[in-house]
Short mmCIF file of C-alpha atoms in Angstrom, two decimals:
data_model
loop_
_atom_site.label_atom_id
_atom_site.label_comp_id
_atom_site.label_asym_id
_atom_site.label_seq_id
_atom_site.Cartn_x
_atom_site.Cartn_y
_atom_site.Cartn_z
CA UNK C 1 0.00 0.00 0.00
CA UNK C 2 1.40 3.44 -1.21
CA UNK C 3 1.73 5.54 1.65
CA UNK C 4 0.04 9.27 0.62
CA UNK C 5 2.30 12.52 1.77
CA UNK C 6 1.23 14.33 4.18
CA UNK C 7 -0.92 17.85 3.33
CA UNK C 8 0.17 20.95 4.89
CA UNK C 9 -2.70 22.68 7.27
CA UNK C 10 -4.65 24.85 5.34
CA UNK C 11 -3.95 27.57 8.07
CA UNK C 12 -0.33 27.53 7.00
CA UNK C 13 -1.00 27.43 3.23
CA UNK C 14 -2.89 30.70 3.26
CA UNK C 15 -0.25 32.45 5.62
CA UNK C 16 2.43 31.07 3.20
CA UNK C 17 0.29 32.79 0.10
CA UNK C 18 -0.56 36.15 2.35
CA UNK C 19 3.59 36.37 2.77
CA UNK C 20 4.46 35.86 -0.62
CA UNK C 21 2.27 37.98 -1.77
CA UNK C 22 3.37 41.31 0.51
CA UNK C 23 7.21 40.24 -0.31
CA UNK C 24 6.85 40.67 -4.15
CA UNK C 25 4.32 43.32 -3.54
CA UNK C 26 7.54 45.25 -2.04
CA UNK C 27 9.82 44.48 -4.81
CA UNK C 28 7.55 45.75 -7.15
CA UNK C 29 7.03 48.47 -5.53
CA UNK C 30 10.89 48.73 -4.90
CA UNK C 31 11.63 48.92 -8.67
CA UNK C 32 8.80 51.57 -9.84
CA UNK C 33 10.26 53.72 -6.87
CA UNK C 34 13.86 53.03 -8.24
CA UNK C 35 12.65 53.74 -12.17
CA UNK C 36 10.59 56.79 -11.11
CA UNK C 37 13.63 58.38 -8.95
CA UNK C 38 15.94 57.71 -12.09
CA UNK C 39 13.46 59.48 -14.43
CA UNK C 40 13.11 62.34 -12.02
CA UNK C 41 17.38 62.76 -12.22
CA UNK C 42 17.04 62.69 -15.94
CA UNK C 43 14.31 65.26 -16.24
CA UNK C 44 14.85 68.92 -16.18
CA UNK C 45 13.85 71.90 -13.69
CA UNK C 46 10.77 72.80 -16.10
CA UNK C 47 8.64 69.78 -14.86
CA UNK C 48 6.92 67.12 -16.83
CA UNK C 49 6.21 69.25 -19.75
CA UNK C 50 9.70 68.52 -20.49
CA UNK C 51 9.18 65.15 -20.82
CA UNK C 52 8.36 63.61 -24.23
CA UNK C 53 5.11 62.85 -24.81
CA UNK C 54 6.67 59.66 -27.23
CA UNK C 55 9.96 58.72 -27.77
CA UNK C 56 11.38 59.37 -31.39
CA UNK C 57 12.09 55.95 -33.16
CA UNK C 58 15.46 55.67 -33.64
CA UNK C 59 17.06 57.41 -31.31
CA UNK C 60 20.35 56.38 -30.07
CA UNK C 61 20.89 57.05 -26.21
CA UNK C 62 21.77 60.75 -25.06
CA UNK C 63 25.31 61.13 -24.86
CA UNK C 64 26.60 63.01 -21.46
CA UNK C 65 28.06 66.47 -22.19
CA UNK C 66 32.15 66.78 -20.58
CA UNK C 67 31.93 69.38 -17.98
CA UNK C 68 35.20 71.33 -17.46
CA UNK C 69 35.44 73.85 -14.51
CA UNK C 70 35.93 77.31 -15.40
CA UNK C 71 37.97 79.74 -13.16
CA UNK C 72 35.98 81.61 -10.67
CA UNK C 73 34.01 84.43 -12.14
CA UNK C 74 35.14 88.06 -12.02
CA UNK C 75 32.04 89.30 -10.20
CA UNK C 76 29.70 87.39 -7.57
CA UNK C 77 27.77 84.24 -8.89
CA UNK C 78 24.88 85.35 -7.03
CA UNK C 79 23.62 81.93 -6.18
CA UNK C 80 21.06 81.34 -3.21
CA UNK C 81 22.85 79.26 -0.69
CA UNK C 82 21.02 76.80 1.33
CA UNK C 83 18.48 76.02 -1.64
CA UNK C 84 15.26 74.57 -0.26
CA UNK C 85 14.54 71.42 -0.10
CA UNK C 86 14.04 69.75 -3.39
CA UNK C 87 15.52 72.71 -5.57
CA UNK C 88 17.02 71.69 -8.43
CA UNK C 89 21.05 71.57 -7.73
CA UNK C 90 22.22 70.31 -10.98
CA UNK C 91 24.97 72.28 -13.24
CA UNK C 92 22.71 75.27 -14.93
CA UNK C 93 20.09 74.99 -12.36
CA UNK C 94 19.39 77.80 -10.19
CA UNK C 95 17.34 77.73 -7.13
CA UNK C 96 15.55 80.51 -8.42
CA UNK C 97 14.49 78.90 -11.46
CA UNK C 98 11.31 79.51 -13.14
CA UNK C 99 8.75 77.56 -11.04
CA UNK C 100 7.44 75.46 -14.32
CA UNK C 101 4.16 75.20 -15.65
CA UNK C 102 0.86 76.46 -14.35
CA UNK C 103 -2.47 74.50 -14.02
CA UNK C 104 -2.75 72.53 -16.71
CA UNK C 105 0.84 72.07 -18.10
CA UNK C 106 1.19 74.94 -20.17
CA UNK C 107 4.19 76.89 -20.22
CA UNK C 108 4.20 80.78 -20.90
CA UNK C 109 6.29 83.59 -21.46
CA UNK C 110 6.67 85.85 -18.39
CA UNK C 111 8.33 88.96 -17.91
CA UNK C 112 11.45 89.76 -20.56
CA UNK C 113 9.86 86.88 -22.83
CA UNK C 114 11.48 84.03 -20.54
CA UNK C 115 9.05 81.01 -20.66
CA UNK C 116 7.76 79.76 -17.36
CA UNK C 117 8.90 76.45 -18.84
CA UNK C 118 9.81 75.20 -22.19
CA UNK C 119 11.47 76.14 -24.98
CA UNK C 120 10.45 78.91 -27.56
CA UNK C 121 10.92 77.53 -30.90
CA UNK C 122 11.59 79.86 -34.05
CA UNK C 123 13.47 80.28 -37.12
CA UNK C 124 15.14 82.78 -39.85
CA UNK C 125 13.57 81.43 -42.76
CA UNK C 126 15.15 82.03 -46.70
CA UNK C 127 18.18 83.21 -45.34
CA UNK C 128 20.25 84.10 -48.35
CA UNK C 129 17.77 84.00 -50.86
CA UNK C 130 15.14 86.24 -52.84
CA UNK C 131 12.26 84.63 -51.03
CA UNK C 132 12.47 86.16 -47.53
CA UNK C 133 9.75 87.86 -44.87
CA UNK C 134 6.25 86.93 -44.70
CA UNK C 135 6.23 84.23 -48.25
CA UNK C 136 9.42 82.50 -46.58
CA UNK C 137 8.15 82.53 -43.28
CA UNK C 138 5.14 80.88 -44.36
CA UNK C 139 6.83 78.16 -46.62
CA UNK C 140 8.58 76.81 -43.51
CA UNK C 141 5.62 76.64 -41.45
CA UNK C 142 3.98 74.82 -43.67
CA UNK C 143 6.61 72.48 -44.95
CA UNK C 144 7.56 71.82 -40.92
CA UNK C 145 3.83 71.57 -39.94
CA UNK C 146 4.13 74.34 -36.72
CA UNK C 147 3.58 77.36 -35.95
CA UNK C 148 6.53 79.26 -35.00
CA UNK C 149 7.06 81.28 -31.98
CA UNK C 150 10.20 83.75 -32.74
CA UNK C 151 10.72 85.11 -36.31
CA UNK C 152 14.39 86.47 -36.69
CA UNK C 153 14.85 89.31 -39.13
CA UNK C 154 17.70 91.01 -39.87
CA UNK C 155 18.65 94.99 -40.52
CA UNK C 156 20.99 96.89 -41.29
CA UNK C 157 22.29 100.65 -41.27
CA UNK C 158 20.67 103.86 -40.31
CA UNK C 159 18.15 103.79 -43.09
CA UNK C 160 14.65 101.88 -42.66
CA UNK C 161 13.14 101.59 -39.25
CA UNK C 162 11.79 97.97 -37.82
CA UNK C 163 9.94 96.54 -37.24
CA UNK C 164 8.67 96.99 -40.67
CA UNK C 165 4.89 97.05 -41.54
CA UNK C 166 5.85 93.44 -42.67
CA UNK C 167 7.19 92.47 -40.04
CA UNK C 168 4.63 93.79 -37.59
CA UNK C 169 1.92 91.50 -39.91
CA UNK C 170 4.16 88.43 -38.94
CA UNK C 171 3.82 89.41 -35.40
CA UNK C 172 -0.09 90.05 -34.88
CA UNK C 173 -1.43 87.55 -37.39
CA UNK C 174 -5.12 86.80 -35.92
CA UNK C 175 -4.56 83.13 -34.31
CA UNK C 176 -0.70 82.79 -35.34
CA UNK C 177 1.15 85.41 -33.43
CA UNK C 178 4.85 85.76 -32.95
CA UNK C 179 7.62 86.98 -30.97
CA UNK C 180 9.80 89.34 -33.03
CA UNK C 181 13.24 88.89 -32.96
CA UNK C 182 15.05 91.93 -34.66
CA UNK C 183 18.97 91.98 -35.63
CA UNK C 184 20.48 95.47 -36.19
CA UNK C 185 24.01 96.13 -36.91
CA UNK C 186 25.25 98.97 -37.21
CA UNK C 187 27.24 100.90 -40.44
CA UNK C 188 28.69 104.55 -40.84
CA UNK C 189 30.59 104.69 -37.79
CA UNK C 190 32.70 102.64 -35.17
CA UNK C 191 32.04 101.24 -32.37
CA UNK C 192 34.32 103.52 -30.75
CA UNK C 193 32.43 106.79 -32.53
CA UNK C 194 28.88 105.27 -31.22
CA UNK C 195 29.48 104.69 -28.24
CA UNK C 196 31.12 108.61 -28.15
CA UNK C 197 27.43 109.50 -29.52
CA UNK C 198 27.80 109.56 -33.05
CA UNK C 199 25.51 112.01 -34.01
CA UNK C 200 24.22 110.47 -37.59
CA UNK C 201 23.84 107.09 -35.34
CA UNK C 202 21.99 109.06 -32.05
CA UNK C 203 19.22 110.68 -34.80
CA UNK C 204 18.54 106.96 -36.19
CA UNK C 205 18.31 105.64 -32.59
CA UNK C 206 16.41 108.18 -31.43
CA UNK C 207 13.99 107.79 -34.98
CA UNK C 208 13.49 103.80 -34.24
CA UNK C 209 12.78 104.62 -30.48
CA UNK C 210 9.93 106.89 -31.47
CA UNK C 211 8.33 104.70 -34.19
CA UNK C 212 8.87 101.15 -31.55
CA UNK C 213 7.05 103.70 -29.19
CA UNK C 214 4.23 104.80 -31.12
CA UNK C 215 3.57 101.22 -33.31
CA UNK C 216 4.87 98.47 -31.72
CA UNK C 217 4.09 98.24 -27.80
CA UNK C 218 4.89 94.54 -27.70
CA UNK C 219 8.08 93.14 -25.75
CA UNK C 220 10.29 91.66 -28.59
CA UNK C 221 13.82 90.24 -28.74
CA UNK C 222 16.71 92.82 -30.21
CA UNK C 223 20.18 92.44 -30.54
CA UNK C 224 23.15 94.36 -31.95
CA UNK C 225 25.53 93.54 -33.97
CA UNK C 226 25.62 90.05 -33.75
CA UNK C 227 28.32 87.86 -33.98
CA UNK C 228 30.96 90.71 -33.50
CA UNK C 229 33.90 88.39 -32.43
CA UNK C 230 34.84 88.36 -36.42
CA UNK C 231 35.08 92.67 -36.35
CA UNK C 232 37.08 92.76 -33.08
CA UNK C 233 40.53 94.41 -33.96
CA UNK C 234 42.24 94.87 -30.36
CA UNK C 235 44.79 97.67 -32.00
CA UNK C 236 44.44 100.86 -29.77
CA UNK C 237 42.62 103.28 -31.02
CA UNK C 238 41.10 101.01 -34.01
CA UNK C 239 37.59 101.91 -32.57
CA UNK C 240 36.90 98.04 -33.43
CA UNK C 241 38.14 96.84 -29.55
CA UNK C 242 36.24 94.41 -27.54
CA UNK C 243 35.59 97.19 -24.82
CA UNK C 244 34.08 99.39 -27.58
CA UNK C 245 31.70 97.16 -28.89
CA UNK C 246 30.51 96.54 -24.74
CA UNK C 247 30.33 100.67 -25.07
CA UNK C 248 28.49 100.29 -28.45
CA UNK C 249 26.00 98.21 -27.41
CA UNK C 250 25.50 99.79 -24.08
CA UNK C 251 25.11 103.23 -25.72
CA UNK C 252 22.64 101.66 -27.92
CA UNK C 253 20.19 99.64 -25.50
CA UNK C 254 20.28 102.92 -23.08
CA UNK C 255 19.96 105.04 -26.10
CA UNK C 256 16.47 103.20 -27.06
CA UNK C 257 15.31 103.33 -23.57
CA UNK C 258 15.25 106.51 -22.75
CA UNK C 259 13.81 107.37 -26.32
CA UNK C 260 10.53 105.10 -25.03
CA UNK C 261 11.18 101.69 -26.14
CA UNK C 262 11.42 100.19 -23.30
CA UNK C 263 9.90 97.05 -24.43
CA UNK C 264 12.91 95.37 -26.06
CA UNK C 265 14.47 92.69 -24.34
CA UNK C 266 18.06 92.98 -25.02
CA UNK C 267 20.33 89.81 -26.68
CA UNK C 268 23.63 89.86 -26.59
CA UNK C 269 24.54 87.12 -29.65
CA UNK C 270 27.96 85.66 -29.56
CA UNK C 271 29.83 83.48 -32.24
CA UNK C 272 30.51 80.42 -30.81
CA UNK C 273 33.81 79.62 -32.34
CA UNK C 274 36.32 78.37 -30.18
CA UNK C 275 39.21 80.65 -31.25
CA UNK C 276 37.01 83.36 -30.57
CA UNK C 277 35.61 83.05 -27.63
CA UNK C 278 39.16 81.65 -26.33
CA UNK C 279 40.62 85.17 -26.85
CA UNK C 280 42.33 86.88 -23.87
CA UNK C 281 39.43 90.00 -24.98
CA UNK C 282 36.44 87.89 -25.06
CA UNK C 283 35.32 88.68 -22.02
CA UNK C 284 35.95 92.07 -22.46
CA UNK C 285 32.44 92.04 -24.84
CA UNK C 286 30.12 91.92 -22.14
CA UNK C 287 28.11 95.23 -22.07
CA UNK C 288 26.70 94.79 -18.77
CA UNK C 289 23.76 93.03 -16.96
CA UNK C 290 21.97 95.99 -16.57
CA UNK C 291 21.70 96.36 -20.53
CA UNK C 292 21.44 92.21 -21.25
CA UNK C 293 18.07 90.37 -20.64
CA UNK C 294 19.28 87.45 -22.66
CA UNK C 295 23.00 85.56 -23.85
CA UNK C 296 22.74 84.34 -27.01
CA UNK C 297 25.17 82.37 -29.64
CA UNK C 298 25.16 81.15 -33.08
CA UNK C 299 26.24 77.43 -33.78
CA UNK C 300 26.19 75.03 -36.52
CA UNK C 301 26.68 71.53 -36.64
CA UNK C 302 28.49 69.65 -39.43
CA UNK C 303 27.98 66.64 -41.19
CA UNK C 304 31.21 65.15 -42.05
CA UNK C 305 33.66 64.12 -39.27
CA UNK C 306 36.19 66.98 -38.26
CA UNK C 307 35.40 69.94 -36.46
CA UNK C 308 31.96 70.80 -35.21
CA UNK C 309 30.47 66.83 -36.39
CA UNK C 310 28.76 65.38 -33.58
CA UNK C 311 25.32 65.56 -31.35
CA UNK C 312 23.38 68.61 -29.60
CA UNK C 313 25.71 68.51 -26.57
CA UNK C 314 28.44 68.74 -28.86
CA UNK C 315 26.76 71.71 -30.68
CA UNK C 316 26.06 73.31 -26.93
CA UNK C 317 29.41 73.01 -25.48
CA UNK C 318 31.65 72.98 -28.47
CA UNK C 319 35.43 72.46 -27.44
CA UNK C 320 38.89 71.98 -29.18
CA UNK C 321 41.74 69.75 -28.24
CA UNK C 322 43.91 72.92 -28.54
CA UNK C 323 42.21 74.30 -25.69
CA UNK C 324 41.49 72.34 -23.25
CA UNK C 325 40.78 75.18 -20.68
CA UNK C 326 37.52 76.18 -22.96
CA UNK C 327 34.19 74.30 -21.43
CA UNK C 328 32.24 75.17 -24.17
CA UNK C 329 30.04 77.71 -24.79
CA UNK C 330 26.97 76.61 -22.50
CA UNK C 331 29.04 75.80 -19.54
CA UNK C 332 30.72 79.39 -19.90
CA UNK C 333 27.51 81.21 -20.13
CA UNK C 334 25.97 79.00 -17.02
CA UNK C 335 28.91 79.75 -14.89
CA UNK C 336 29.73 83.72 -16.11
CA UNK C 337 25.63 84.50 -16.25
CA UNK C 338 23.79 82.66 -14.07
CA UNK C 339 21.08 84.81 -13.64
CA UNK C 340 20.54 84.86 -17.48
CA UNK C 341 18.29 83.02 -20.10
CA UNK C 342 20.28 81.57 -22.98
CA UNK C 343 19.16 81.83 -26.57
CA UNK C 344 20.68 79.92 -29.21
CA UNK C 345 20.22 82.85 -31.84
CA UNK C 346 20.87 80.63 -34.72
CA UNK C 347 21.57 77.04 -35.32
CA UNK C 348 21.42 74.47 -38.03
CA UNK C 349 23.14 71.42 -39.55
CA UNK C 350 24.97 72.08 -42.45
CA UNK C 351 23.94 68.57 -45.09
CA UNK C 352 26.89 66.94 -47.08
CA UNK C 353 26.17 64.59 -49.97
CA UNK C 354 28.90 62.12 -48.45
CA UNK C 355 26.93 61.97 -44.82
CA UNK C 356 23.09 62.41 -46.03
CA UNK C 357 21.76 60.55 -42.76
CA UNK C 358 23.52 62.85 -40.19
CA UNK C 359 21.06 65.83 -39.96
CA UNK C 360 18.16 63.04 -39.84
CA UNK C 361 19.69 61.08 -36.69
CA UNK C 362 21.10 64.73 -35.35
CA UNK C 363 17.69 66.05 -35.19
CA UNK C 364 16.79 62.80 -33.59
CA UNK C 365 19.13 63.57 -30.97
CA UNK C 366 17.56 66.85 -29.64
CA UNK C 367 14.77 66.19 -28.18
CA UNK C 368 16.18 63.49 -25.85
CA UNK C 369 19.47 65.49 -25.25
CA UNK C 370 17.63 69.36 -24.47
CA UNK C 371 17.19 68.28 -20.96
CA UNK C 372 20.67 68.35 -20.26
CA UNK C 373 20.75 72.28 -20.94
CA UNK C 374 17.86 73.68 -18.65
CA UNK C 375 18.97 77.20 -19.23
CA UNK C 376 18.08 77.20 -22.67
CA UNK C 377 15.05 79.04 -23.24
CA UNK C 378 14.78 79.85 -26.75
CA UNK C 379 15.93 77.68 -30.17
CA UNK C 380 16.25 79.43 -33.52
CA UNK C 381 17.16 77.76 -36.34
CA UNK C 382 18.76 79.15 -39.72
CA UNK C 383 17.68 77.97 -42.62
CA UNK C 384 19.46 78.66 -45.79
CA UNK C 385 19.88 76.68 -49.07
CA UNK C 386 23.36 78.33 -49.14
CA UNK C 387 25.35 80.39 -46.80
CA UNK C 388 28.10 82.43 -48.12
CA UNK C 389 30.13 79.32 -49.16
CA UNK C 390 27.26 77.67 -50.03
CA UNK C 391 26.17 75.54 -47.45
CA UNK C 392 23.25 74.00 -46.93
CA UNK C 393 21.08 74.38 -43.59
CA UNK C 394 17.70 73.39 -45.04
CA UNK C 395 15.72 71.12 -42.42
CA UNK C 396 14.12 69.43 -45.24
CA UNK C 397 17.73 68.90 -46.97
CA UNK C 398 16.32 64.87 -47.34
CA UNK C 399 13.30 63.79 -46.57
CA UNK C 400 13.85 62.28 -43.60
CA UNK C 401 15.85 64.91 -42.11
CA UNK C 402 12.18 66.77 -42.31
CA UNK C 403 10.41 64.04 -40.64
CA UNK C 404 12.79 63.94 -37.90
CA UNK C 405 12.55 67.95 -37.46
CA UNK C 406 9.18 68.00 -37.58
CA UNK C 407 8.81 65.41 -35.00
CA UNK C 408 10.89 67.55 -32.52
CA UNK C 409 9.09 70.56 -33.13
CA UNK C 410 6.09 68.57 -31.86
CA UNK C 411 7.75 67.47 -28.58
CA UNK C 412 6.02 69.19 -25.77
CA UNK C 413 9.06 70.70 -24.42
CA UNK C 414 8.88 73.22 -27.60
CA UNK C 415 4.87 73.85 -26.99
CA UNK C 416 5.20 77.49 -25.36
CA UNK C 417 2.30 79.80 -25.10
CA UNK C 418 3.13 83.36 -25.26
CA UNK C 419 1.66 85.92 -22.40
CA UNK C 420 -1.58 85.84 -20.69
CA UNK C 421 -2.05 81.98 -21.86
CA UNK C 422 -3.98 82.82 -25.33
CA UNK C 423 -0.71 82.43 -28.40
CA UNK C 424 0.36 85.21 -28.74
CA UNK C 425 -0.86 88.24 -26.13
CA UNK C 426 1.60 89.74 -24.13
CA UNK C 427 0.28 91.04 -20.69
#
């Protein structure tokens, strides 16, 4: 006779059950508490509107900027110490960033056109061609399949006043309005001889301030003379000095101010090229915090390997081997402004017949890799069929290049509505 097992009590078999149960309840709940802390260290200051809503086929993993120290700034960081409890304290973060989005998830622009969270998304369309303004403005909309929020225009000289009529139509079209951003540099005179009060230049300031006043109330970006690195001539008395364009520029923003338009918010735009902004003068360029609501660069990637090829945090924090002490541009502008937005003024990937796929898989990158730059605020592209050595920045250079930069202008991160919370009204 087969002798039958003995059965456990069913007391103990439900106690058994009851303990397993609780034991893998706490593992699971040990791993989503694990996965949820590691998102939260990968997301930025600006909240869960940051986040994407859906990840962007393809995309390889974000690659992790090199962060070099830089040598202690000339004047005070101005940092809060003792940030409260769960303040942001990653590199770029200040604990008085903006607070992130209001009810609902939207992020707006606040005061000096900085958005409450987000990134404002714009472009200069047809540069370098016949078709610019309004027609080319248009064009990329529709070929991208956004609205954009900044249109960057360009002047130049002491003739024609801005915005122009044009320009103020871009601005205030009825369910598609836009932040102006407006690029003067200056002709005629020096730096040196503006800054002096040229008197040709003072009557043209003092014209523009009047017609800003009396036709264009709205807060909108201006900058002068951008890119001024390549005019620098450090020979004394050359008028060209780094010193004279921070007089220059100062002269000018002050200038406009007291003439009444005291609605521009002030970008200083830098060329990011390392043996510029490597220079013993560079930081002799700064006009002054009181006249600078924004920083601002201009950067390009390229396709082909060499200088400049590589992802967005290349693109951010450019650096050469032949100087190492340079951080790159973002890390310099986190640690010598830190009470500043940053505005990349223009940027694009230049397309090369030998390396077609690169802008494609580049644009791929951005969205993941924006996060690790939370004082960006603003992104405007450049988009030019040819450049003066006729380069190509087109987003729709291939086909899928487009698709892949018009899936990134439909991440939230770059959803930013302007003022009071309608597109478009500023308070």
């Amino acid at each position: 006779m087969r002798r039958r097992a003995p059965q456990p009590h069913p007391v103990a078999v439900i106690t058994l059950a009851v303990t397993l149960l609780v034991s893998g309840s706490v593992l699971v709940f040990a791993s989503f508490a694990q996965d949820r802390a590691a998102t939260e260290a990968r997301r930025g200051p600006d909240g869960p509107t940051v986040g994407w809503g859906r990840p962007i086929p393809g995309s390889p993993p974000a690659a992790t900027a090199s962060r070099a120290p830089l040598p202690a700034p000339s004047t005070p960081a101005g940092v809060t110490p003792g940030a409260a409890p769960g303040a942001d304290q990653r590199p770029g973060a200040r604990p008085d960033a903006d607070p992130g989005p209001e009810p609902g998830g939207r992020c707006r622009t606040g005061a000096k056109l900085v958005p409450t969270c987000g990134v404002l998304w714009g472009v200069a369309p047809g540069a370098f061609t016949e078709k610019r303004g309004a027609p080319a403005l248009a064009e990329f909309e529709r070929k991208t399949g956004r609205h954009q929020d900044i249109y960057h225009a360009y002047h130049r000289g002491r003739g024609r006043v801005f915005p122009t009529p044009e320009e103020i139509r871009i601005a205030r079209e009825p369910g598609r309005e836009r932040i102006l951003f407006l690029n003067w540099k200056p002709a005629g005179a020096t730096w040196a001889e503006i800054a002096a009060g040229d008197r040709a230049t003072d009557a043209y300031l003092d014209r523009l301030a009047a017609h800003i006043r009396k036709n264009f109330p709205e807060p909108f970006f201006f900058t002068v003379h951008h890119e001024a690195e390549d005019n620098v001539n450090e020979r004394a008395g050359s008028g060209w000095t780094a010193r004279d364009f921070a007089a220059m520029y100062r002269h000018v923003v002050q200038r406009l101010r007291a003439g009444g338009a005291s609605n521009i918010v002030s970008v200083v735009v830098h060329m990011a090229y390392v043996p510029h902004t490597t220079q013993e003068w560079f930081d002799d360029m700064y006009p002054g915090d009181d006249v600078v609501d924004w920083i601002g660069w201009d950067t390009y990637a390229y396709s082909d390997p060499g200088y400049g090829h590589g992802d967005f945090t290349e693109l951010m924090n450019r650096r050469a081997s032949s100087k190492p002490d340079w951080p790159g541009f973002y890390d310099w502008a986190v640690e010598r402004h830190p009470d500043k937005p940053l505005m990349v003024a223009e940027w694009g990937v230049w397309y090369s017949p030998k390396n077609p796929r690169h802008k494609a898989e580049f644009y791929r990158n951005v969205g993941r890799q924006i996060t690790e730059f939370p004082r960006i605020k603003a992104l405007v592209g450049f988009d030019t069929p040819h450049n003066q050595k006729g380069m190509d920045s087109r987003v729709d250079s291939t086909p899928d290049a487009l698709e892949a930069y018009r899936r990134l202008g439909d991440l939230p991160v770059f959803q930013v509505e302007h003022g009071s919370g309608t597109p478009g009204v500023f308070p």
